[in-house]
Coordinates of N, CA and C and ligand atoms in Angstrom, one line a residue:
M1 N 0.9 -1.2 0.0 CA 0.0 0.0 0.0 C 0.9 1.2 0.0
A2 N 0.6 2.2 -0.9 CA 1.4 3.4 -1.0 C 1.1 4.3 0.2
M3 N 2.2 4.9 0.7 CA 2.0 5.9 1.8 C 1.4 7.2 1.2
A4 N 0.6 7.8 1.9 CA 0.0 9.1 1.5 C 1.1 10.1 1.2
G5 N 1.0 10.7 0.1 CA 2.0 11.8 -0.2 C 3.2 11.2 -0.9
R6 N 3.4 9.9 -1.0 CA 4.6 9.4 -1.6 C 4.6 9.9 -3.1
R7 N 5.8 10.2 -3.5 CA 5.9 10.7 -4.9 C 5.6 9.5 -5.9
P8 N 4.7 9.7 -6.8 CA 4.4 8.5 -7.7 C 5.6 8.1 -8.5
G9 N 5.8 6.8 -8.6 CA 6.8 6.2 -9.4 C 6.3 5.9 -10.8
A10 N 5.0 5.9 -10.9 CA 4.4 5.5 -12.2 C 3.2 6.4 -12.5
V11 N 3.0 6.6 -13.8 CA 1.7 7.1 -14.3 C 0.9 6.0 -14.9
V12 N -0.3 5.8 -14.5 CA -1.1 4.7 -15.1 C -2.3 5.3 -15.9
L13 N -2.5 4.8 -17.1 CA -3.6 5.2 -17.9 C -4.8 4.4 -17.4
L14 N -5.8 5.1 -16.8 CA -7.0 4.4 -16.2 C -8.2 4.9 -17.0
S15 N -8.7 4.0 -17.9 CA -9.9 4.4 -18.6 C -11.1 4.2 -17.7
G16 N -11.1 3.2 -16.8 CA -12.2 2.9 -16.0 C -12.7 1.5 -16.3
G17 N -12.2 0.8 -17.3 CA -12.5 -0.6 -17.6 C -11.8 -1.5 -16.7
M18 N -12.2 -2.8 -16.8 CA -11.7 -3.8 -15.9 C -10.1 -4.0 -16.0
D19 N -9.6 -4.0 -17.3 CA -8.2 -4.2 -17.4 C -7.4 -3.0 -16.9
S20 N -7.8 -1.8 -17.1 CA -7.1 -0.7 -16.6 C -7.2 -0.6 -15.1
C21 N -8.3 -1.1 -14.5 CA -8.4 -1.1 -13.1 C -7.4 -2.1 -12.4
V22 N -7.3 -3.2 -13.0 CA -6.3 -4.2 -12.5 C -4.9 -3.6 -12.7
C23 N -4.7 -3.0 -13.8 CA -3.4 -2.4 -14.1 C -3.0 -1.3 -13.1
A24 N -4.0 -0.5 -12.8 CA -3.8 0.6 -11.8 C -3.5 0.0 -10.4
A25 N -4.2 -1.1 -10.0 CA -3.9 -1.7 -8.7 C -2.4 -2.2 -8.7
L26 N -2.0 -2.7 -9.8 CA -0.6 -3.2 -9.8 C 0.4 -2.0 -9.8
A27 N 0.1 -1.0 -10.5 CA 1.0 0.2 -10.5 C 1.1 0.8 -9.1
E28 N -0.1 0.9 -8.5 CA -0.1 1.5 -7.2 C 0.6 0.7 -6.2
R29 N 0.4 -0.6 -6.3 CA 1.1 -1.5 -5.3 C 2.6 -1.5 -5.6
D30 N 3.1 -1.5 -6.8 CA 4.5 -1.7 -7.1 C 5.3 -0.4 -7.1
C31 N 4.7 0.7 -7.4 CA 5.5 2.0 -7.6 C 4.9 3.2 -6.9
G32 N 3.6 3.1 -6.5 CA 2.9 4.3 -6.2 C 2.5 5.0 -7.5
A33 N 1.2 5.2 -7.7 CA 0.7 5.7 -9.0 C 0.1 7.0 -9.0
A34 N 0.2 7.7 -10.1 CA -0.6 8.9 -10.4 C -1.5 8.4 -11.6
A35 N -2.8 8.7 -11.6 CA -3.6 8.2 -12.6 C -4.1 9.2 -13.6
V36 N -4.1 8.9 -14.9 CA -4.6 9.8 -15.9 C -5.7 9.2 -16.7
H37 N -6.7 10.1 -17.0 CA -7.9 9.6 -17.7 C -8.1 10.6 -18.9
I38 N -8.4 10.0 -20.0 CA -8.6 10.8 -21.2 C -10.0 10.6 -21.8
S39 N -10.7 11.7 -21.9 CA -12.0 11.7 -22.6 C -11.8 12.1 -24.0
Y40 N -12.4 11.3 -24.9 CA -12.1 11.6 -26.3 C -13.3 11.7 -27.2
G41 N -14.4 12.0 -26.5 CA -15.7 12.1 -27.3 C -16.3 10.7 -27.5
Q42 N -15.9 9.7 -26.7 CA -16.4 8.4 -26.9 C -17.9 8.4 -26.3
R43 N -18.7 7.4 -26.8 CA -20.1 7.4 -26.4 C -20.3 7.4 -24.9
T44 N -19.5 6.7 -24.2 CA -19.7 6.5 -22.7 C -18.7 7.3 -21.9
E45 N -18.3 8.5 -22.4 CA -17.3 9.2 -21.7 C -17.6 9.6 -20.3
E46 N -18.9 10.0 -20.1 CA -19.3 10.4 -18.8 C -19.2 9.3 -17.8
R47 N -19.7 8.2 -18.2 CA -19.7 7.0 -17.3 C -18.3 6.5 -17.0
E48 N -17.4 6.6 -18.0 CA -16.0 6.2 -17.8 C -15.3 7.1 -16.9
R49 N -15.6 8.4 -17.0 CA -15.0 9.4 -16.1 C -15.4 9.1 -14.7
R50 N -16.6 8.8 -14.5 CA -17.1 8.5 -13.1 C -16.4 7.2 -12.6
A51 N -16.2 6.2 -13.4 CA -15.5 5.0 -13.0 C -14.1 5.4 -12.7
F52 N -13.4 6.2 -13.5 CA -12.1 6.6 -13.2 C -11.9 7.2 -11.8
L53 N -12.9 8.1 -11.5 CA -12.8 8.8 -10.2 C -13.0 7.9 -9.0
A54 N -14.0 7.0 -9.2 CA -14.4 6.1 -8.1 C -13.3 5.0 -7.9
I55 N -12.7 4.5 -9.0 CA -11.6 3.6 -8.8 C -10.4 4.2 -8.2
S56 N -10.0 5.4 -8.7 CA -8.8 6.1 -8.1 C -9.0 6.3 -6.6
E57 N -10.2 6.7 -6.2 CA -10.5 6.9 -4.8 C -10.3 5.6 -4.0
R58 N -10.9 4.5 -4.5 CA -10.9 3.2 -3.8 C -9.4 2.7 -3.7
L59 N -8.6 2.9 -4.8 CA -7.3 2.4 -4.8 C -6.3 3.3 -4.0
G60 N -6.8 4.5 -3.6 CA -6.0 5.4 -2.8 C -5.0 6.2 -3.7
I61 N -5.4 6.4 -4.9 CA -4.5 7.1 -5.9 C -5.0 8.6 -5.8
S62 N -4.3 9.5 -5.2 CA -4.8 10.8 -5.0 C -4.3 11.8 -6.1
Q63 N -3.3 11.4 -6.8 CA -2.8 12.3 -7.8 C -3.4 11.9 -9.2
R64 N -4.3 12.8 -9.7 CA -5.1 12.4 -10.8 C -5.1 13.5 -11.9
L65 N -5.3 13.1 -13.1 CA -5.3 14.1 -14.2 C -6.4 13.6 -15.2
I66 N -7.3 14.6 -15.5 CA -8.3 14.3 -16.5 C -8.1 15.2 -17.6
V67 N -7.9 14.7 -18.8 CA -7.7 15.6 -20.0 C -8.7 15.2 -21.1
R68 N -8.9 16.1 -22.0 CA -9.8 15.9 -23.1 C -8.9 15.9 -24.4
N69 N -9.2 14.9 -25.2 CA -8.5 14.9 -26.6 C -9.6 15.2 -27.6
E70 N -9.5 16.3 -28.3 CA -10.5 16.7 -29.2 C -10.3 16.1 -30.6
A71 N -9.1 15.6 -30.8 CA -8.7 15.2 -32.2 C -9.4 13.9 -32.6
L72 N -9.5 13.0 -31.7 CA -10.1 11.7 -32.1 C -11.5 11.7 -32.5
R73 N -12.3 12.6 -31.8 CA -13.7 12.7 -32.1 C -13.8 13.5 -33.4
A74 N -13.0 14.5 -33.6 CA -13.1 15.3 -34.9 C -12.7 14.4 -36.1
I75 N -11.8 13.5 -35.9 CA -11.3 12.6 -36.9 C -12.3 11.5 -37.2
G76 N -12.9 11.0 -36.1 CA -14.0 9.9 -36.2 C -13.4 8.6 -36.8
G77 N -14.2 7.9 -37.6 CA -13.7 6.7 -38.2 C -13.9 5.5 -37.3
S78 N -14.6 5.7 -36.1 CA -14.8 4.6 -35.2 C -16.2 4.6 -34.7
A79 N -16.7 3.4 -34.4 CA -18.1 3.3 -33.8 C -18.1 4.0 -32.4
L80 N -17.0 4.1 -31.8 CA -17.0 4.7 -30.5 C -17.1 6.3 -30.5
T81 N -16.6 6.9 -31.6 CA -16.5 8.3 -31.6 C -17.4 8.9 -32.7
D82 N -18.0 8.1 -33.6 CA -18.8 8.6 -34.7 C -20.3 8.1 -34.5
G83 N -21.2 9.0 -34.2 CA -22.6 8.7 -34.0 C -23.2 8.0 -35.2
G84 N -22.6 8.2 -36.4 CA -23.2 7.6 -37.6 C -22.8 6.1 -37.8
I85 N -21.8 5.7 -37.0 CA -21.4 4.3 -37.1 C -21.9 3.5 -35.9
P86 N -22.9 2.6 -36.0 CA -23.4 1.9 -34.9 C -22.4 1.0 -34.2
V87 N -22.5 0.8 -32.9 CA -21.7 -0.2 -32.2 C -22.2 -1.6 -32.5
P88 N -21.4 -2.4 -33.2 CA -21.9 -3.7 -33.6 C -22.1 -4.7 -32.4
Q89 N -23.0 -5.6 -32.5 CA -23.1 -6.7 -31.6 C -21.9 -7.6 -31.8
A90 N -21.4 -8.2 -30.7 CA -20.2 -9.0 -30.8 C -20.3 -10.1 -31.8
G91 N -21.5 -10.8 -31.9 CA -21.7 -11.9 -32.8 C -21.7 -11.5 -34.3
R92 N -21.8 -10.2 -34.5 CA -22.0 -9.8 -35.9 C -20.7 -9.1 -36.4
L93 N -19.6 -9.3 -35.7 CA -18.3 -8.7 -36.1 C -17.8 -9.6 -37.3
G94 N -17.4 -9.0 -38.3 CA -16.7 -9.7 -39.4 C -15.3 -10.0 -39.1
P95 N -14.5 -10.5 -40.1 CA -13.1 -10.7 -39.8 C -12.4 -9.4 -39.9
G96 N -11.2 -9.4 -39.3 CA -10.3 -8.2 -39.4 C -10.5 -7.3 -38.1
I97 N -10.1 -6.1 -38.2 CA -10.1 -5.2 -37.1 C -11.5 -4.6 -36.9
P98 N -12.1 -4.7 -35.8 CA -13.5 -4.3 -35.6 C -13.6 -2.7 -35.7
V99 N -14.8 -2.3 -36.1 CA -15.1 -0.9 -36.3 C -15.1 -0.1 -35.0
T100 N -15.0 -0.8 -33.9 CA -14.8 -0.1 -32.6 C -13.3 0.3 -32.3
Y101 N -12.5 -0.1 -33.2 CA -11.1 0.4 -33.1 C -11.1 1.9 -33.4
V102 N -10.4 2.6 -32.5 CA -10.3 4.1 -32.6 C -8.9 4.3 -33.2
P103 N -8.8 4.9 -34.4 CA -7.5 5.0 -35.1 C -6.4 5.6 -34.3
F104 N -5.4 4.7 -34.0 CA -4.1 5.1 -33.4 C -4.3 5.7 -32.0
R105 N -5.4 5.4 -31.4 CA -5.8 6.0 -30.1 C -4.7 5.9 -29.0
N106 N -4.2 4.7 -28.9 CA -3.3 4.5 -27.7 C -2.0 5.3 -27.8
A107 N -1.7 5.7 -29.1 CA -0.5 6.6 -29.2 C -0.8 8.0 -28.6
H108 N -2.0 8.4 -28.8 CA -2.4 9.7 -28.1 C -2.4 9.6 -26.6
F109 N -2.9 8.4 -26.1 CA -2.9 8.2 -24.7 C -1.5 8.1 -24.1
L110 N -0.7 7.3 -24.8 CA 0.7 7.1 -24.3 C 1.4 8.5 -24.3
S111 N 1.2 9.3 -25.3 CA 1.9 10.5 -25.4 C 1.6 11.4 -24.2
V112 N 0.3 11.5 -23.8 CA -0.1 12.3 -22.7 C 0.5 11.7 -21.4
A113 N 0.5 10.4 -21.2 CA 1.0 9.8 -20.0 C 2.5 10.0 -19.9
V114 N 3.2 9.9 -21.0 CA 4.7 10.1 -21.0 C 5.0 11.5 -20.7
S115 N 4.3 12.5 -21.2 CA 4.5 13.9 -20.9 C 4.3 14.1 -19.4
W116 N 3.3 13.6 -18.9 CA 3.0 13.8 -17.5 C 4.1 13.1 -16.6
A117 N 4.5 11.9 -17.0 CA 5.5 11.1 -16.3 C 6.8 11.9 -16.3
E118 N 7.1 12.6 -17.4 CA 8.3 13.4 -17.4 C 8.3 14.5 -16.4
V119 N 7.1 15.2 -16.3 CA 7.0 16.3 -15.4 C 7.0 15.8 -13.9
L120 N 6.4 14.7 -13.7 CA 6.4 14.1 -12.3 C 7.7 13.4 -11.9
A121 N 8.6 13.2 -12.9 CA 9.8 12.4 -12.7 C 9.4 11.0 -12.3
A122 N 8.3 10.5 -12.9 CA 8.0 9.1 -12.7 C 8.7 8.3 -13.8
A123 N 9.1 7.1 -13.4 CA 10.0 6.3 -14.3 C 9.2 5.4 -15.2
Q124 N 7.9 5.1 -14.8 CA 7.2 4.2 -15.6 C 5.8 4.7 -16.0
V125 N 5.3 4.2 -17.1 CA 3.9 4.4 -17.6 C 3.3 3.1 -17.7
Y126 N 2.2 2.8 -17.0 CA 1.5 1.5 -17.0 C 0.3 1.7 -17.9
I127 N 0.1 0.7 -18.8 CA -1.1 0.7 -19.6 C -1.6 -0.8 -19.6
G128 N -2.9 -0.9 -19.5 CA -3.5 -2.3 -19.4 C -3.9 -2.9 -20.7
A129 N -3.0 -2.8 -21.7 CA -3.3 -3.4 -23.0 C -3.3 -4.9 -22.9
V130 N -4.2 -5.6 -23.6 CA -4.3 -7.0 -23.6 C -4.3 -7.6 -25.0
E131 N -3.5 -8.6 -25.3 CA -3.5 -9.1 -26.6 C -4.2 -10.4 -26.9
P132 N -4.0 -11.5 -26.0 CA -4.5 -12.8 -26.5 C -5.9 -12.9 -26.9
D133 N -6.9 -12.5 -26.0 CA -8.2 -12.7 -26.5 C -8.9 -11.3 -26.4
G134 N -8.2 -10.3 -26.8 CA -8.8 -8.9 -26.9 C -9.5 -8.8 -28.2
S135 N -9.7 -7.6 -28.6 CA -10.5 -7.3 -29.8 C -9.7 -7.4 -31.1
G136 N -8.4 -7.6 -31.0 CA -7.5 -7.6 -32.1 C -7.1 -6.2 -32.6
Y137 N -7.0 -5.3 -31.7 CA -6.6 -3.9 -32.1 C -5.1 -3.9 -32.3
P138 N -4.6 -3.2 -33.3 CA -3.2 -3.3 -33.6 C -2.4 -2.5 -32.5
D139 N -3.0 -1.6 -31.8 CA -2.2 -0.8 -30.8 C -2.3 -1.5 -29.4
C140 N -2.6 -2.9 -29.5 CA -2.5 -3.7 -28.3 C -1.4 -4.8 -28.4
R141 N -0.6 -4.7 -29.5 CA 0.4 -5.7 -29.7 C 1.7 -5.4 -29.0
P142 N 2.4 -6.4 -28.5 CA 3.7 -6.2 -27.8 C 4.7 -5.4 -28.6
A143 N 4.7 -5.7 -29.9 CA 5.7 -5.1 -30.8 C 5.5 -3.6 -30.8
Y144 N 4.3 -3.2 -30.8 CA 4.0 -1.8 -30.8 C 4.5 -1.1 -29.5
Y145 N 4.4 -1.7 -28.4 CA 4.9 -1.1 -27.1 C 6.5 -1.1 -27.1
Q146 N 7.1 -2.1 -27.7 CA 8.5 -2.1 -27.8 C 9.0 -0.9 -28.7
A147 N 8.3 -0.7 -29.8 CA 8.6 0.4 -30.7 C 8.4 1.7 -30.0
F148 N 7.3 1.8 -29.3 CA 6.9 3.1 -28.6 C 8.0 3.4 -27.5
N149 N 8.5 2.4 -26.9 CA 9.5 2.6 -25.9 C 10.7 3.2 -26.5
E150 N 11.0 2.8 -27.7 CA 12.2 3.4 -28.4 C 11.9 4.9 -28.7
V151 N 10.7 5.2 -29.1 CA 10.3 6.6 -29.3 C 10.5 7.4 -28.0
V152 N 10.0 6.8 -26.9 CA 10.1 7.5 -25.6 C 11.6 7.7 -25.2
R153 N 12.4 6.6 -25.4 CA 13.8 6.7 -25.0 C 14.5 7.8 -25.8
T154 N 14.2 8.0 -27.1 CA 14.9 9.0 -27.9 C 14.3 10.4 -27.8
G155 N 13.0 10.4 -27.3 CA 12.3 11.7 -27.4 C 12.0 12.4 -26.1
T156 N 12.6 11.9 -25.0 CA 12.4 12.5 -23.7 C 13.7 13.0 -23.2
K157 N 13.6 13.9 -22.2 CA 14.8 14.6 -21.6 C 15.9 13.6 -21.2
D158 N 15.5 12.7 -20.2 CA 16.5 11.7 -19.7 C 16.4 10.4 -20.4
G159 N 15.4 10.2 -21.2 CA 15.3 8.9 -21.9 C 15.1 7.7 -21.0
R160 N 14.6 7.9 -19.8 CA 14.5 6.8 -18.9 C 13.1 6.2 -18.6
I161 N 12.1 6.9 -19.1 CA 10.7 6.4 -18.9 C 10.5 5.1 -19.7
Q162 N 9.9 4.2 -19.0 CA 9.5 2.9 -19.6 C 8.0 2.7 -19.6
I163 N 7.5 2.3 -20.7 CA 6.1 1.9 -20.8 C 6.0 0.4 -20.4
V164 N 5.2 0.1 -19.4 CA 5.1 -1.3 -19.0 C 3.6 -1.8 -19.3
T165 N 3.5 -3.0 -19.7 CA 2.2 -3.6 -20.1 C 2.0 -4.9 -19.3
P166 N 1.7 -4.8 -18.0 CA 1.7 -6.0 -17.2 C 0.7 -7.1 -17.6
L167 N -0.3 -6.7 -18.3 CA -1.4 -7.6 -18.7 C -1.3 -8.2 -20.1
I168 N -0.4 -7.7 -20.8 CA -0.4 -7.9 -22.3 C -0.5 -9.3 -22.7
G169 N 0.1 -10.2 -21.9 CA 0.2 -11.6 -22.3 C -0.9 -12.5 -21.6
L170 N -1.8 -11.8 -20.8 CA -2.8 -12.6 -20.1 C -4.1 -12.7 -20.8
R171 N -4.8 -13.8 -20.6 CA -6.1 -14.0 -21.1 C -7.0 -13.2 -20.2
K172 N -8.2 -12.8 -20.7 CA -9.1 -12.0 -19.9 C -9.5 -12.7 -18.6
A173 N -9.7 -14.0 -18.6 CA -10.1 -14.7 -17.4 C -9.0 -14.6 -16.4
E174 N -7.7 -14.7 -16.8 CA -6.6 -14.5 -15.9 C -6.6 -13.1 -15.3
I175 N -7.0 -12.2 -16.0 CA -7.0 -10.8 -15.5 C -8.1 -10.7 -14.4
V176 N -9.2 -11.3 -14.7 CA -10.3 -11.4 -13.6 C -9.7 -12.0 -12.4
R177 N -9.1 -13.2 -12.5 CA -8.6 -13.9 -11.3 C -7.5 -13.0 -10.6
L178 N -6.6 -12.4 -11.4 CA -5.6 -11.5 -10.7 C -6.3 -10.4 -10.0
G179 N -7.3 -9.8 -10.6 CA -8.0 -8.7 -10.0 C -8.7 -9.1 -8.7
L180 N -9.3 -10.3 -8.7 CA -9.9 -10.8 -7.5 C -8.9 -11.0 -6.4
E181 N -7.7 -11.6 -6.8 CA -6.6 -11.8 -5.8 C -6.2 -10.4 -5.2
L182 N -6.1 -9.4 -6.0 CA -5.7 -8.1 -5.6 C -6.8 -7.3 -4.9
G183 N -8.0 -7.8 -5.0 CA -9.2 -7.2 -4.3 C -9.5 -5.9 -5.1
V184 N -9.4 -5.9 -6.4 CA -9.7 -4.6 -7.1 C -11.3 -4.4 -7.2
P185 N -11.7 -3.2 -7.2 CA -13.2 -2.9 -7.2 C -13.8 -3.0 -8.6
F186 N -14.0 -4.3 -9.0 CA -14.6 -4.5 -10.3 C -16.0 -3.9 -10.4
D187 N -16.7 -3.8 -9.2 CA -18.0 -3.2 -9.2 C -18.0 -1.7 -9.6
L188 N -16.9 -1.1 -9.6 CA -16.8 0.3 -10.0 C -16.3 0.5 -11.4
T189 N -16.0 -0.6 -12.1 CA -15.5 -0.4 -13.5 C -16.6 -0.4 -14.5
W190 N -16.3 0.1 -15.7 CA -17.2 0.2 -16.8 C -16.5 -0.1 -18.1
S191 N -17.1 -1.1 -18.8 CA -16.5 -1.6 -20.0 C -17.3 -1.4 -21.3
C192 N -18.6 -1.2 -21.1 CA -19.6 -1.2 -22.2 C -19.3 -0.1 -23.2
Y193 N -19.3 -0.4 -24.5 CA -19.1 0.6 -25.5 C -20.2 1.5 -25.8
S194 N -21.4 1.1 -25.4 CA -22.6 1.9 -25.9 C -23.5 2.4 -24.8
H195 N -23.7 1.8 -23.7 CA -24.6 2.3 -22.7 C -23.9 2.9 -21.4
E196 N -24.6 3.7 -20.7 CA -24.0 4.4 -19.6 C -24.8 4.0 -18.3
D197 N -25.9 3.4 -18.4 CA -26.7 3.1 -17.2 C -26.5 1.6 -16.8
R198 N -27.0 0.8 -17.7 CA -26.8 -0.7 -17.5 C -25.9 -1.1 -18.7
A199 N -24.9 -1.9 -18.5 CA -24.1 -2.4 -19.6 C -25.0 -3.2 -20.6
C200 N -24.7 -3.0 -21.9 CA -25.6 -3.6 -22.9 C -25.6 -5.1 -23.0
G201 N -24.4 -5.7 -22.7 CA -24.3 -7.1 -22.7 C -24.1 -7.8 -24.0
V202 N -24.2 -7.0 -25.1 CA -24.0 -7.5 -26.4 C -22.9 -6.9 -27.3
C203 N -22.3 -5.8 -26.8 CA -21.2 -5.3 -27.6 C -20.0 -6.1 -27.4
D204 N -19.0 -6.0 -28.2 CA -17.8 -6.8 -28.1 C -17.1 -6.7 -26.7
S205 N -17.1 -5.5 -26.2 CA -16.5 -5.3 -24.9 C -17.2 -6.0 -23.8
C206 N -18.6 -5.9 -23.8 CA -19.4 -6.6 -22.8 C -19.2 -8.1 -22.9
V207 N -19.3 -8.6 -24.1 CA -19.2 -10.0 -24.3 C -17.9 -10.6 -23.8
L208 N -16.8 -9.9 -24.2 CA -15.5 -10.4 -23.7 C -15.4 -10.3 -22.2
R209 N -16.0 -9.3 -21.6 CA -15.9 -9.2 -20.2 C -16.8 -10.3 -19.5
L210 N -18.0 -10.5 -20.0 CA -18.8 -11.5 -19.4 C -18.2 -12.9 -19.5
Q211 N -17.6 -13.1 -20.7 CA -16.9 -14.4 -20.9 C -15.8 -14.6 -19.9
A212 N -15.0 -13.5 -19.7 CA -13.9 -13.6 -18.8 C -14.3 -13.9 -17.4
F213 N -15.4 -13.3 -16.9 CA -15.8 -13.6 -15.5 C -16.3 -15.1 -15.5
H214 N -17.1 -15.5 -16.5 CA -17.6 -16.8 -16.6 C -16.4 -17.8 -16.6
D215 N -15.4 -17.6 -17.4 CA -14.3 -18.5 -17.4 C -13.5 -18.5 -16.1
A216 N -13.5 -17.4 -15.4 CA -12.8 -17.3 -14.1 C -13.6 -17.9 -13.0
G217 N -14.9 -18.4 -13.3 CA -15.7 -18.9 -12.3 C -16.2 -17.9 -11.3
A218 N -16.4 -16.6 -11.8 CA -16.8 -15.5 -11.0 C -18.0 -14.8 -11.6
T219 N -18.6 -14.0 -10.8 CA -19.8 -13.2 -11.2 C -19.4 -11.8 -11.4
D220 N -19.8 -11.2 -12.6 CA -19.5 -9.8 -12.8 C -20.5 -9.0 -12.0
P221 N -19.9 -8.1 -11.1 CA -20.8 -7.4 -10.2 C -21.6 -6.2 -10.8
I222 N -21.3 -5.8 -12.1 CA -22.0 -4.7 -12.6 C -23.4 -5.1 -13.3
P223 N -24.3 -4.1 -13.3 CA -25.6 -4.5 -13.9 C -25.6 -4.5 -15.4
Y224 N -26.3 -5.5 -16.0 CA -26.4 -5.7 -17.5 C -27.9 -5.6 -17.9
E225 N -28.0 -5.0 -19.1 CA -29.3 -5.0 -19.7 C -29.8 -6.4 -20.2
A226 N -28.8 -7.1 -20.8 CA -29.1 -8.4 -21.3 C -27.9 -9.2 -21.2
V227 N -28.0 -10.4 -20.8 CA -26.8 -11.3 -20.8 C -27.0 -12.4 -21.8
P228 N -26.2 -12.5 -22.8 CA -26.3 -13.6 -23.8 C -26.4 -15.0 -23.1
A229 N -27.3 -15.8 -23.7 CA -27.5 -17.1 -23.1 C -26.3 -18.0 -23.0
R230 N -25.3 -17.8 -24.0 CA -24.2 -18.7 -24.0 C -23.2 -18.4 -22.9
V231 N -23.3 -17.2 -22.3 CA -22.3 -16.9 -21.2 C -22.7 -17.5 -19.9
Ligands
ZN1 ZN1 -21.9 -3.2 -24.0

């Protein structure tokens, strides 16, 4: 447990979803964390911001930053940021990268986190990217983070900030189990792409999450509009 007032050793990107919540708990435990949240005009931005605040509070992370990225919404091209592109149901996703991919989003997020880490003199940036059974987004691949670390090494004052991805090799069910071991507040997290009151239960993010809790032999504590029969 971090001592109050300890200088943060890490900046963690905390969207408010289950992966970022587990990632924030690890960052806080291992380094003492400062948490950053980025609203980018996504459909559920209000709900995610509430989740960010509640999770930070519960984890005892007092140093917080909320910023707004206007570029991603203005650029669009994703079901999350463009009202004209519906959020697809998980079962109706075709092959390839889903339309919920936000073009190059994580680079924007990492840039903000690295800038803040540089100012705070924090040595690490934690991000809860997941590859094995995620949505197949290209900015969740390990090679991308290796390459980004090279950018950070050459583009910062001391070149010492490391981006760490503690969950990247885990399956979603393993993340649930790890979170339960750590006692993370899954009840405060929000993953749904489309709803802000009750999670829809049918978008890709909801389905992956429900499957993860099911596979971990646990019950997801958040309310759902509809839970697919196969979960
Ligand atoms: Zn949903």
